[in-house]
CSV table of C-alpha atoms in Angstrom, one decimal:
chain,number,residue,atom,x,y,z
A,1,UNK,CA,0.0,0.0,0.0
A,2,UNK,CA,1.4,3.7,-0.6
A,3,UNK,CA,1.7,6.1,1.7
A,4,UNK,CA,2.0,10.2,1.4
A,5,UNK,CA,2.4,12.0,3.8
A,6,UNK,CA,2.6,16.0,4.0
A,7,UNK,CA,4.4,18.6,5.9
A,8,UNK,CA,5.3,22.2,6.1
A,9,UNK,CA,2.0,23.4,6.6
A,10,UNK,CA,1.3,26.7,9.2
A,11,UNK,CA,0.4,29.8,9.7
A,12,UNK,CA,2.0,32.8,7.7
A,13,UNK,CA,0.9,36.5,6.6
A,14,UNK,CA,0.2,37.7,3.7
A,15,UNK,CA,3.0,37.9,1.0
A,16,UNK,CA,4.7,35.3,3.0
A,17,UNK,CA,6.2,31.7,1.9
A,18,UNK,CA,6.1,27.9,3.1
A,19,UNK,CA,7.3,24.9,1.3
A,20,UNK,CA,5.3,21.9,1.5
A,21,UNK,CA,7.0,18.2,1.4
A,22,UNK,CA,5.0,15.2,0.0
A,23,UNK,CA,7.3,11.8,1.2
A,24,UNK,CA,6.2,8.9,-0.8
A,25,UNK,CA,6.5,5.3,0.9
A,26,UNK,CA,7.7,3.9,-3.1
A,27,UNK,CA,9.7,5.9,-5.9
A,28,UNK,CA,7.6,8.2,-7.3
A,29,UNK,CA,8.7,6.6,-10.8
A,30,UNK,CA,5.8,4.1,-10.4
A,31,UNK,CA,3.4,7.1,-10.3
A,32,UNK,CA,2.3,8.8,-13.8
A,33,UNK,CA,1.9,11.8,-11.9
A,34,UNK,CA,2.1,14.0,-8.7
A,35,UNK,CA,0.0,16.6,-8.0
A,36,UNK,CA,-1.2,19.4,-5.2
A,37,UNK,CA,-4.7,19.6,-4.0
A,38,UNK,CA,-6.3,22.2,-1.9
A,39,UNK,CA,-9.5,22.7,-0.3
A,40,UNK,CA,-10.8,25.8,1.2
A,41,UNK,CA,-13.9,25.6,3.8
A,42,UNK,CA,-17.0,25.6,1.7
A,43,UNK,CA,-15.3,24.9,-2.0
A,44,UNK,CA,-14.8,22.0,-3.9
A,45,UNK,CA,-11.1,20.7,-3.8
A,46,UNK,CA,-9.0,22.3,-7.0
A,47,UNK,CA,-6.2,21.1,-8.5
A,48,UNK,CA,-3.1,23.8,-7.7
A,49,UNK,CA,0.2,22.0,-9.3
A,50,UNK,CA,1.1,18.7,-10.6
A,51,UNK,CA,4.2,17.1,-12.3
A,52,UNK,CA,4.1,14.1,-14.7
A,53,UNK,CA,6.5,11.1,-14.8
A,54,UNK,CA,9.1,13.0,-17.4
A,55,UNK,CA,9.2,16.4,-15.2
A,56,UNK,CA,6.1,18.4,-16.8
A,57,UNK,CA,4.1,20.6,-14.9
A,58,UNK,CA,1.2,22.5,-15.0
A,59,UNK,CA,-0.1,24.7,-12.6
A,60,UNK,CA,-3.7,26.5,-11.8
A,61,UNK,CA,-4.0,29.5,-13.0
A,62,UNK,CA,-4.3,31.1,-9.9
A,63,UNK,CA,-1.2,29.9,-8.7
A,64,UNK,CA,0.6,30.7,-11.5
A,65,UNK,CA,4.2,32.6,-11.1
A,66,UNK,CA,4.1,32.5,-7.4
A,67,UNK,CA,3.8,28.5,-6.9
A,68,UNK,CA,6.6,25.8,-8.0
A,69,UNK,CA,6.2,22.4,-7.5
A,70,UNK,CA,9.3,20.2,-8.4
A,71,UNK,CA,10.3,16.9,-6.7
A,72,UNK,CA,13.4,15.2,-5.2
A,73,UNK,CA,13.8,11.6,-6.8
A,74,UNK,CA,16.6,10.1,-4.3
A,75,UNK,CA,14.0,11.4,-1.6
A,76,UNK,CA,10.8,10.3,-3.0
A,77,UNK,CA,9.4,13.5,-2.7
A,78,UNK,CA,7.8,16.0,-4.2
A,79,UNK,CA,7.7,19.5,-3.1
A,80,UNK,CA,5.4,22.7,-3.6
A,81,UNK,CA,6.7,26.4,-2.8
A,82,UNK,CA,4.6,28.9,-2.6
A,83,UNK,CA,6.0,32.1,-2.9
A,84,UNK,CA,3.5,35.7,-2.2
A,85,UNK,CA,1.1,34.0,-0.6
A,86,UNK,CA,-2.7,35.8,-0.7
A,87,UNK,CA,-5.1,35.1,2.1
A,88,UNK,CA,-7.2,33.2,-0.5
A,89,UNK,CA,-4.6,30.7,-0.4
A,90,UNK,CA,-5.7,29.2,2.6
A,91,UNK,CA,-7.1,25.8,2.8
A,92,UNK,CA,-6.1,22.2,3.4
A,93,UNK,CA,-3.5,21.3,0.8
A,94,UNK,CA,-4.0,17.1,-0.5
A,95,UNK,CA,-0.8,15.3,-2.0
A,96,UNK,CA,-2.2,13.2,-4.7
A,97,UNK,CA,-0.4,10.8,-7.0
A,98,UNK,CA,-2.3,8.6,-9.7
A,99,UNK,CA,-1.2,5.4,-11.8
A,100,UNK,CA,-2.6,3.3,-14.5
A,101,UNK,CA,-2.7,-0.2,-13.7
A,102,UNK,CA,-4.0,-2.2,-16.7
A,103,UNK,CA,-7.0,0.2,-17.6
A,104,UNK,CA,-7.7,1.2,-13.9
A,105,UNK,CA,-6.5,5.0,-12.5
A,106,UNK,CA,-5.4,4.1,-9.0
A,107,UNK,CA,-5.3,7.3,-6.7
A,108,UNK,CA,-3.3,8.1,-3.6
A,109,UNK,CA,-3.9,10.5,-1.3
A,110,UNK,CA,-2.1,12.0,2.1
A,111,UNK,CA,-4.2,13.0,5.2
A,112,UNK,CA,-3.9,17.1,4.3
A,113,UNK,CA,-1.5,19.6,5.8
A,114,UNK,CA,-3.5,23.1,6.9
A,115,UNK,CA,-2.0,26.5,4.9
A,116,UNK,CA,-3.4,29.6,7.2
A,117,UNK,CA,-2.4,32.8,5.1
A,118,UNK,CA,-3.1,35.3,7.8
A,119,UNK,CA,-2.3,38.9,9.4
């Protein structure tokens, strides 16, 4: 069974930054793809980032410029830094990585790590 688990989630004001980590219990080669959730009380959850198997990346467009999401292969992990962070960017941030098997898409999700962009 895979495991993700996030950290580096907090409280920070406005214009501030915060890197989180998404540690994979395999290699993140097995998975087609990476990517950043986020969910804000009352909204649906959005995609914010992800990065594919060969090191594409796509982002949302609200995230765009201020947001990088890269990953560490040797660590299994996968990273998001968010740069000039709004207070709109607060919500629960979901690691999520997806692979085919046969015709199946298997998802994988961690427990959530809070992002509180506050004066």
């Amino acid at each position: 069974q895979v495991q993700l688990v996030e950290s580096g989630g907090g409280l920070v004001q406005p214009g501030g930054s915060l890197r989180l980590s998404c540690a994979a219990s395999r290699s993140i080669f097995r998975f087609n793809a990476t990517n950043w959730y986020r969910q804000a009380p009352g909204k649906e959850r959005e995609l914010v980032a992800a990065v594919t198997s060969d090191g594409s990346t796509i982002y949302a467009d609200s995230v765009k410029g201020r947001f990088t999401i890269t990953r560490d292969n040797d660590k299994n992990t996968v990273y998001l830094q968010m740069n000039s962070l709004k207070p709109e960017d607060t919500a629960v941030y979901y690691c999520n990585s997806v692979r085919w098997v046969g015709i199946a898409l298997r998802h994988y999700w961690g427990q959530g790590t809070q992002v509180t962009v506050s004066s």
